[in-house]
């Protein structure tokens, strides 16, 4: 300790790096990116909280002014919208999916599919017509006449909603090499109660709301870094390709790298948030001035000014850029460490990349230049026919999804009270989520099935430590 203190003084005096930090990582916080155990999932934005609030805490390294902006965004994220005219938060709908951001991203965490006889709360369905061109054309999905690109299952009083969806599951068992039986539930979706007939050939993509913390860090990853992971023709022969999506940026009016949404279908958080207001809540912004109901019988009139001001759009974007990432737990536990090795051996880390370095996100210094552990490559992967939604989205094919970050995944149970994973929440626990992996991740699935029970338990213990 004494040596380190001397080292600290020396560092301050002559800026020489001295190797005394390795045995006492918490020392006076000289080098905050110093993270020997990999527990600081969000770099300097990491918080040590494993409670049900773990996803909802502002990044601890925000300045006082930035914290105030974050808290303004927090209020707007929770704001409940109502039918116009009204004093507070008018403009909802006329057709929508939910009345606030937080209703879907509950506690800034994950949504889930509804249980039997439950209504849809935190899940939605995207729609489109099949494209006559090949998916390689990289175009935006084609709206369904009378429905647009999303099924709006709710509407304001006196207006017909577009319809709803019936989910039925059938179970199928599979057997691991050691004889363990694992049941997977296969979902089947039927659109019902439509206000007008749907064409027979509609493409339907079920999606549950993902977590919204740590996103500024993901936005700050340099594009070059993400592109170095791409291996579209699998030159290195590991069976994994990984491809970037390129999507329409409505502000820059050009195609740019897609990062957000389950198929990397949004270029940045500003546009993602504006799309959420537009598609999910029926609220216009300067990015999307026409109501989501435009051209449909539900449409009445467009308000002359955007229903959501640029100020609100800005603070809500900042809010999702600056939520902290919970630190890992139990990193020294032997079972967890064993699981971490298995995670690499099973090729999981080839897509769920453990460590990345962020660049500079203009206006958001707290997420800039951070070493982070998100467990994603931000790229699209073919996950096989069982996970396919068969609805292309720009360059994402009907069977491709963006590798979701795994940070915080072990806290979903604590925060959201469930363990439903994958794009439509079909997996009821982490092991089921792994065993749905196919396509480029087929080998990972096979290796997992060949593991002993002790090894599978260790792999899960590792995921639960994230
Ligand atoms: C009806 C439920 C619902 C509502 C309401 C909703 N979201 Fe979402 N959100 C989702 C779903 C589903 C996705 C995934 C979308 C996709 O893949 O296209 C998503 C994606 C996101 C993402 C991208 C996360 C990532 O990892 O890529 C952000 C950020 C986000 N929403 C913020 C918001 C904000 C801000 C609001 C309020 C203005 C909001 N959402 C309202 C369901 C909802
Ligand atoms: C080829 C790339 C790839 C490989 C290899 C891979 N994954 Fe995934 N993983 C994905 C994609 C893409 C998804 C999203 C699939 C979906 O939602 O339908 C996913 C989803 C998950 C999820 C659910 C996350 C969530 O938020 O719902 C977990 C858990 C997971 N993977 C763990 C693993 C583990 C453990 C391994 C190794 C045994 C592994 N993955 C190997 C790409 C990969
Ligand atoms: Ca509206
Ligand atoms: Ca619609
Ligand atoms: Ca490869």
CSV table of N, CA, C and O and ligand atoms in Angstrom, one decimal, residues 110 240 343 346-348 351-352 381 383 387 401-406 409 421-423 430 433-434 437 440-441 444 448 459 463, ligand 2:
chain,number,residue,atom,x,y,z
A,110,UNK,N,-36.1,-5.2,-19.7
A,110,UNK,CA,-36.6,-6.0,-20.8
A,110,UNK,C,-38.1,-6.2,-20.7
A,110,UNK,O,-38.7,-6.4,-19.6
A,240,UNK,N,-18.6,-18.4,-38.9
A,240,UNK,CA,-19.3,-17.2,-38.4
A,240,UNK,C,-18.9,-16.0,-39.4
A,240,UNK,O,-17.7,-15.8,-39.6
A,343,UNK,N,-17.3,-20.3,-22.3
A,343,UNK,CA,-18.0,-19.3,-23.2
A,343,UNK,C,-17.0,-19.1,-24.4
A,343,UNK,O,-17.5,-19.0,-25.5
A,346,UNK,N,-16.8,-22.5,-26.6
A,346,UNK,CA,-18.0,-22.7,-27.4
A,346,UNK,C,-18.2,-21.7,-28.5
A,346,UNK,O,-19.3,-21.6,-29.0
A,347,UNK,N,-17.2,-20.8,-28.7
A,347,UNK,CA,-17.2,-19.8,-29.7
A,347,UNK,C,-18.2,-18.7,-29.5
A,347,UNK,O,-18.5,-17.9,-30.3
A,348,UNK,N,-18.8,-18.7,-28.3
A,348,UNK,CA,-19.8,-17.6,-27.9
A,348,UNK,C,-19.1,-16.2,-28.1
A,348,UNK,O,-19.7,-15.3,-28.6
A,351,UNK,N,-19.0,-13.9,-31.4
A,351,UNK,CA,-20.0,-12.9,-31.7
A,351,UNK,C,-20.3,-12.0,-30.5
A,351,UNK,O,-20.3,-10.8,-30.7
A,352,UNK,N,-20.4,-12.6,-29.3
A,352,UNK,CA,-20.6,-11.8,-28.1
A,352,UNK,C,-19.2,-11.4,-27.6
A,352,UNK,O,-18.7,-11.9,-26.7
A,381,UNK,N,-26.1,-11.6,-37.7
A,381,UNK,CA,-25.7,-13.0,-37.9
A,381,UNK,C,-26.9,-13.8,-38.3
A,381,UNK,O,-28.0,-13.6,-37.7
A,383,UNK,N,-29.1,-16.7,-37.8
A,383,UNK,CA,-29.3,-17.5,-36.6
A,383,UNK,C,-30.1,-18.8,-37.0
A,383,UNK,O,-30.6,-19.5,-36.1
A,387,UNK,N,-35.1,-19.3,-35.7
A,387,UNK,CA,-35.2,-18.0,-35.1
A,387,UNK,C,-35.7,-17.0,-36.1
A,387,UNK,O,-35.9,-15.8,-35.8
A,401,UNK,N,-30.1,-11.5,-37.1
A,401,UNK,CA,-30.3,-10.6,-36.0
A,401,UNK,C,-29.0,-10.0,-35.6
A,401,UNK,O,-28.0,-10.6,-35.7
A,402,UNK,N,-29.1,-8.8,-34.9
A,402,UNK,CA,-27.9,-8.2,-34.3
A,402,UNK,C,-27.5,-9.0,-33.0
A,402,UNK,O,-28.4,-9.2,-32.2
A,403,UNK,N,-26.2,-9.3,-32.8
A,403,UNK,CA,-25.8,-9.9,-31.6
A,403,UNK,C,-26.2,-9.0,-30.4
A,403,UNK,O,-25.8,-7.8,-30.4
A,404,UNK,N,-27.1,-9.4,-29.5
A,404,UNK,CA,-27.5,-8.5,-28.4
A,404,UNK,C,-26.4,-8.5,-27.4
A,404,UNK,O,-25.7,-9.5,-27.1
A,405,UNK,N,-26.2,-7.3,-26.8
A,405,UNK,CA,-25.2,-7.2,-25.7
A,405,UNK,C,-25.7,-8.1,-24.5
A,405,UNK,O,-26.9,-8.3,-24.3
A,406,UNK,N,-24.8,-8.7,-23.8
A,406,UNK,CA,-25.2,-9.6,-22.7
A,406,UNK,C,-25.0,-9.0,-21.3
A,406,UNK,O,-25.3,-9.6,-20.3
A,409,UNK,N,-27.3,-9.2,-18.1
A,409,UNK,CA,-28.4,-10.2,-18.4
A,409,UNK,C,-28.7,-11.1,-17.1
A,409,UNK,O,-29.8,-11.5,-17.0
A,421,UNK,N,-36.0,-14.6,-22.8
A,421,UNK,CA,-34.9,-14.1,-23.7
A,421,UNK,C,-35.2,-14.3,-25.2
A,421,UNK,O,-36.2,-14.9,-25.5
A,422,UNK,N,-34.3,-13.8,-26.0
A,422,UNK,CA,-34.4,-13.8,-27.5
A,422,UNK,C,-35.4,-12.7,-28.0
A,422,UNK,O,-36.1,-12.1,-27.2
A,423,UNK,N,-35.4,-12.5,-29.3
A,423,UNK,CA,-36.1,-11.3,-29.8
A,423,UNK,C,-37.6,-11.3,-29.5
A,423,UNK,O,-38.2,-10.3,-29.4
A,430,UNK,N,-31.9,-18.9,-19.6
A,430,UNK,CA,-30.7,-18.7,-20.4
A,430,UNK,C,-30.3,-20.0,-21.2
A,430,UNK,O,-29.8,-19.9,-22.4
A,433,UNK,N,-32.3,-20.2,-24.3
A,433,UNK,CA,-31.8,-19.1,-25.3
A,433,UNK,C,-30.6,-19.7,-26.1
A,433,UNK,O,-30.6,-19.5,-27.3
A,434,UNK,N,-29.7,-20.3,-25.4
A,434,UNK,CA,-28.5,-20.9,-26.1
A,434,UNK,C,-29.0,-22.0,-27.1
A,434,UNK,O,-28.5,-22.0,-28.2
A,437,UNK,N,-30.0,-21.2,-30.6
A,437,UNK,CA,-29.0,-20.7,-31.5
A,437,UNK,C,-28.8,-21.7,-32.7
A,437,UNK,O,-28.6,-22.9,-32.4
A,440,UNK,N,-25.2,-19.6,-38.1
A,440,UNK,CA,-23.8,-19.3,-37.8
A,440,UNK,C,-23.4,-19.8,-36.4
A,440,UNK,O,-22.2,-20.0,-36.1
A,441,UNK,N,-24.4,-19.9,-35.5
A,441,UNK,CA,-24.1,-20.3,-34.1
A,441,UNK,C,-24.4,-21.7,-33.8
A,441,UNK,O,-24.4,-22.2,-32.7
A,444,UNK,N,-21.9,-23.5,-31.7
A,444,UNK,CA,-22.0,-23.2,-30.3
A,444,UNK,C,-23.0,-24.0,-29.6
A,444,UNK,O,-22.9,-24.5,-28.4
A,448,UNK,N,-22.5,-26.9,-26.7
A,448,UNK,CA,-23.2,-26.8,-25.4
A,448,UNK,C,-24.0,-28.1,-25.1
A,448,UNK,O,-24.0,-28.6,-24.0
A,459,UNK,N,-21.4,-22.6,-17.4
A,459,UNK,CA,-21.6,-21.6,-18.4
A,459,UNK,C,-22.8,-20.6,-18.0
A,459,UNK,O,-22.7,-19.4,-18.2
A,463,UNK,N,-22.9,-16.5,-17.3
A,463,UNK,CA,-23.9,-15.6,-17.9
A,463,UNK,C,-24.6,-14.8,-16.7
A,463,UNK,O,-24.9,-13.6,-16.9
B,2,LIG,C1,-23.0,-16.4,-34.6
B,2,LIG,C2,-23.0,-15.4,-33.6
B,2,LIG,C3,-23.4,-15.9,-32.2
B,2,LIG,C4,-22.8,-16.9,-31.5
B,2,LIG,C5,-21.6,-17.8,-31.9
B,2,LIG,C6,-23.5,-17.0,-30.2
B,2,LIG,N1,-24.5,-16.1,-30.2
B,2,LIG,FE1,-25.7,-15.7,-28.6
B,2,LIG,N2,-26.9,-14.6,-29.8
B,2,LIG,C7,-26.6,-14.2,-31.1
B,2,LIG,C8,-27.7,-13.5,-31.7
B,2,LIG,C9,-27.8,-12.9,-33.1
B,2,LIG,C10,-28.7,-13.5,-30.7
B,2,LIG,C11,-30.1,-12.9,-30.8
B,2,LIG,C12,-31.1,-14.0,-31.4
B,2,LIG,C13,-32.5,-13.7,-31.3
B,2,LIG,O1,-32.9,-12.8,-30.5
B,2,LIG,O2,-33.3,-14.4,-32.0
B,2,LIG,C14,-28.1,-14.1,-29.5
B,2,LIG,C15,-28.8,-14.3,-28.3
B,2,LIG,C16,-28.2,-14.8,-27.1
B,2,LIG,C17,-28.8,-14.7,-25.8
B,2,LIG,C18,-30.1,-14.1,-25.5
B,2,LIG,C19,-29.8,-12.6,-25.3
B,2,LIG,C20,-31.1,-11.7,-25.1
B,2,LIG,O3,-30.9,-10.6,-24.8
B,2,LIG,O4,-32.2,-12.2,-25.4
B,2,LIG,C21,-27.9,-15.3,-25.0
B,2,LIG,C22,-28.1,-15.5,-23.5
B,2,LIG,C23,-26.8,-15.8,-25.8
B,2,LIG,N3,-27.0,-15.4,-27.1
B,2,LIG,C24,-25.7,-16.5,-25.3
B,2,LIG,C25,-24.8,-17.1,-26.1
B,2,LIG,C26,-23.9,-18.2,-25.7
B,2,LIG,C27,-23.7,-18.6,-24.2
B,2,LIG,C28,-23.2,-18.6,-26.8
B,2,LIG,C29,-22.2,-19.8,-26.9
B,2,LIG,C30,-22.7,-21.1,-26.4
B,2,LIG,C31,-23.7,-17.8,-27.9
B,2,LIG,N4,-24.7,-17.0,-27.5
B,2,LIG,C32,-23.2,-17.9,-29.2
B,2,LIG,C33,-25.4,-14.4,-31.7
B,2,LIG,C34,-24.5,-15.4,-31.4
